[in-house]
Structure formats: C-alpha cells, structure tokens
mmCIF file of C-alpha atoms in Angstrom:
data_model
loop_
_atom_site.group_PDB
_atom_site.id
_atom_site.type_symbol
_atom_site.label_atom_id
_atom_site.label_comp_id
_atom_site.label_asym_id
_atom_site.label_seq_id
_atom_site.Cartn_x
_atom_site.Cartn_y
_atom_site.Cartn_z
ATOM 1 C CA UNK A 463 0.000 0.000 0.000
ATOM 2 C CA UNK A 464 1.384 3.605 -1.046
ATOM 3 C CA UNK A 465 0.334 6.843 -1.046
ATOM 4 C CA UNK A 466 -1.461 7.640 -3.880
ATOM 5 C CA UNK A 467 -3.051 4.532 -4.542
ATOM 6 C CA UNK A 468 -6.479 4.145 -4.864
ATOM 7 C CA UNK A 469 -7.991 1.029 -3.537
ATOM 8 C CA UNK A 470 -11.227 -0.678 -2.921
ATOM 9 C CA UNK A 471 -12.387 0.347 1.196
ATOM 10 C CA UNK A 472 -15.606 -1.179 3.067
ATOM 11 C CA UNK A 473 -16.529 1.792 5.378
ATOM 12 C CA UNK A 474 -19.146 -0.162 6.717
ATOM 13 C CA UNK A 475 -20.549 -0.500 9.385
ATOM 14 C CA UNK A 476 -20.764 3.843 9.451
ATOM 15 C CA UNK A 477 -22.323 6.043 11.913
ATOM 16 C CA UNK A 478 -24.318 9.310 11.510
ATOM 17 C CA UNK A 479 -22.694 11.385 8.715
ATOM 18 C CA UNK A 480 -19.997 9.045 7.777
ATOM 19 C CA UNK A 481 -19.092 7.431 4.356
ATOM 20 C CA UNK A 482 -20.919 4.264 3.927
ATOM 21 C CA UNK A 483 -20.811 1.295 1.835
ATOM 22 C CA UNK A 484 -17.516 -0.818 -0.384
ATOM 23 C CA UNK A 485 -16.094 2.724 -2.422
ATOM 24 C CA UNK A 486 -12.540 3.564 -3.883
ATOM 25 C CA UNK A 487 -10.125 5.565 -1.593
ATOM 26 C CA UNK A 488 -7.172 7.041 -2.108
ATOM 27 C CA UNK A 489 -4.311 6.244 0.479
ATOM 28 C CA UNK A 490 -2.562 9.526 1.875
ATOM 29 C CA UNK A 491 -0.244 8.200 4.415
ATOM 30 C CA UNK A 492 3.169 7.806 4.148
ATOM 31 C CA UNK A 493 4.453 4.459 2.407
ATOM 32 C CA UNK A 494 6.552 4.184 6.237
ATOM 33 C CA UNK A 495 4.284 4.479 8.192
ATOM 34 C CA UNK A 496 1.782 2.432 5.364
ATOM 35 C CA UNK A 497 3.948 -0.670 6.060
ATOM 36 C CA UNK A 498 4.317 0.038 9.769
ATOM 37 C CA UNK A 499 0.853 0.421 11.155
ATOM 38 C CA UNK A 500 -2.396 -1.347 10.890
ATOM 39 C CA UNK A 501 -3.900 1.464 9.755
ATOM 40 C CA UNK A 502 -3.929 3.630 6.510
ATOM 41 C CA UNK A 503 -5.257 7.042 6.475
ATOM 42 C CA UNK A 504 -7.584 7.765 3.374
ATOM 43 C CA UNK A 505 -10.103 9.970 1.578
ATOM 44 C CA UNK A 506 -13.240 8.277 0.290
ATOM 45 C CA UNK A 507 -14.052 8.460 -3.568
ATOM 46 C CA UNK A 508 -17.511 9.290 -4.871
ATOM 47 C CA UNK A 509 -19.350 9.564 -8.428
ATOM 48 C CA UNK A 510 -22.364 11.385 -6.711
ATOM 49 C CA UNK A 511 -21.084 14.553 -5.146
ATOM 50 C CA UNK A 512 -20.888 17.650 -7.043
ATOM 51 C CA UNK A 513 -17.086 19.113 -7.003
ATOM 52 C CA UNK A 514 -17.161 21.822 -4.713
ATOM 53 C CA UNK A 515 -12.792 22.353 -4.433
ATOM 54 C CA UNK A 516 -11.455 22.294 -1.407
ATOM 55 C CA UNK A 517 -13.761 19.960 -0.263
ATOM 56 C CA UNK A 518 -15.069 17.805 -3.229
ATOM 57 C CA UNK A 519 -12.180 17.635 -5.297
ATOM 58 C CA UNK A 520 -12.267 15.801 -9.113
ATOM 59 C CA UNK A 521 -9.713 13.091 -9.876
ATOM 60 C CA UNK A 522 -9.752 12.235 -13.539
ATOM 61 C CA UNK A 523 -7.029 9.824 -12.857
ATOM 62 C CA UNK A 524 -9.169 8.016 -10.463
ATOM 63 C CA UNK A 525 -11.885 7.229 -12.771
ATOM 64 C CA UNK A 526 -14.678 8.965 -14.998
ATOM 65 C CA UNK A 527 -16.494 11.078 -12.372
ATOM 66 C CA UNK A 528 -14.166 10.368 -9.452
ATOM 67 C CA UNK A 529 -14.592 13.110 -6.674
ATOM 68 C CA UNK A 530 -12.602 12.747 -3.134
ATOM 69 C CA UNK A 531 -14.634 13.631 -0.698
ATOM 70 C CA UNK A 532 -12.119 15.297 1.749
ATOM 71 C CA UNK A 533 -14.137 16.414 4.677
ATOM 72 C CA UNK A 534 -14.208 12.492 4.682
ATOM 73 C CA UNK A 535 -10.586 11.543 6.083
ATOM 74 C CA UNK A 536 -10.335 9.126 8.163
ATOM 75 C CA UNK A 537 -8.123 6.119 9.236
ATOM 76 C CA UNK A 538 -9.148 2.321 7.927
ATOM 77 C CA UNK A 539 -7.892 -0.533 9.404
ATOM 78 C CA UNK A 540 -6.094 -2.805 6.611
ATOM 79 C CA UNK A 541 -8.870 -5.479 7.243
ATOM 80 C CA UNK A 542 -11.248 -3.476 5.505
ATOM 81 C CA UNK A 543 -9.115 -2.941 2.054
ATOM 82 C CA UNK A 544 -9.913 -5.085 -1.106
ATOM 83 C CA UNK A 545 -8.401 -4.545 -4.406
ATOM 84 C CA UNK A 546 -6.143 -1.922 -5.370
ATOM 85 C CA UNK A 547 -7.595 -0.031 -8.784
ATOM 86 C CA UNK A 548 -5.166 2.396 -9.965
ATOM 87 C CA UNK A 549 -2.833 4.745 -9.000
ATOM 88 C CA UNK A 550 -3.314 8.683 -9.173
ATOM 89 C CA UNK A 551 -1.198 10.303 -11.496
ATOM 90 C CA UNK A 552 0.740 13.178 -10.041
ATOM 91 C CA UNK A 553 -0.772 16.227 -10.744
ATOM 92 C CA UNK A 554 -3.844 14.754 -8.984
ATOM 93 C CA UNK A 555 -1.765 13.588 -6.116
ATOM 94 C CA UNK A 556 -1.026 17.295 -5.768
ATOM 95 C CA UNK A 557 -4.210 18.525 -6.455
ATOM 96 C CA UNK A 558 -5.801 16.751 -3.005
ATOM 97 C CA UNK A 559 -3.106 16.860 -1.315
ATOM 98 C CA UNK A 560 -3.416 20.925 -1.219
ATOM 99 C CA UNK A 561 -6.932 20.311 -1.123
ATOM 100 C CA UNK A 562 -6.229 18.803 2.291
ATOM 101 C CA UNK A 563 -4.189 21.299 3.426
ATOM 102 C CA UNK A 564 -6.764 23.839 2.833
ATOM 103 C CA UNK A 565 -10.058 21.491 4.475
ATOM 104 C CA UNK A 566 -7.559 20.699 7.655
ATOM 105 C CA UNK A 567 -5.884 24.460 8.146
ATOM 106 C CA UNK A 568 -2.504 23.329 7.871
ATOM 107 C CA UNK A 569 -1.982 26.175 5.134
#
C-alpha cells in the first residue's frame, strides 16, 4: 500500500454522517508508516457529489467522475481494504493533497 493509490475500502458498518458502503479511496499516508501500522489514512471516492474544491475535489485519474470527498478523512484498518484499482497520477496527487491542506488548516 502507497500513497497515492487508490484502492477498494468497506466503510461499513458507518455512523451518523460518515461514508458508507464498499467505495474507492485514495491512500494519503506515508508508504513508512503504510507498512508500519495497521492502519492507513484515506479519503473516500464518490461519483455522486458535485465538485465543490477544497472539499469535493475531481480526480480524472481516479476514474470517470471520481470526486474525493475530503471532509471524509479518516483512518481504515487494513482489514477493511480489497483490491487496489489504480494509481493517481501526479498532478492529482497534488491537487488533493493541497486540497487537504486547505479542508484541515494546515496552510
């Protein structure tokens, strides 16, 4: 698992406002601390929300449609992580990642 990847997630079971159901993510972590911990910090994918930058941001390298949802973070345990699908090409990468920046005030 590396950053930038984009892999199938179950968020399920969810609570209140939270993502729900088997949906692409893209990993943000570091690849370190990716092979170190249990967990992997990611932002949901959608193909319903409406891109609203900073916080719905498109991905065309992510697939037709692809939106990450970045109010959305959150940490996944590995045990919920299926199939990897692609890989985000850079400019994307770049794209969220200031994008995240911006939705957690670390600019």
């Amino acid at each position: 698992m590396q950053r930038g990847e984009v892999w199938w997630v179950n968020f399920d079971p969810s609570q209140g406002m939270e993502i729900q159901k088997c949906r692409p993510a893209v990993i943000l972590t570091v690849n370190a601390l990716n092979k170190a911990r249990g967990t992997v910090v990611v932002v949901p994918l959608s193909t319903s929300a409406k891109p609203r930058p900073p916080i719905v941001v498109p991905l065309d390298s992510a697939g037709a449609g692809s939106v990450a949802v970045c109010d959305q973070l959150c940490a996944a345990d590995k045990k919920r992580f299926g199939k990897k699908l692609c890989d985000l090409s850079a400019a994307d990468l770049a794209t969220l990642t200031e994008s995240m920046k911006i939705v957690l005030g670390l600019m």
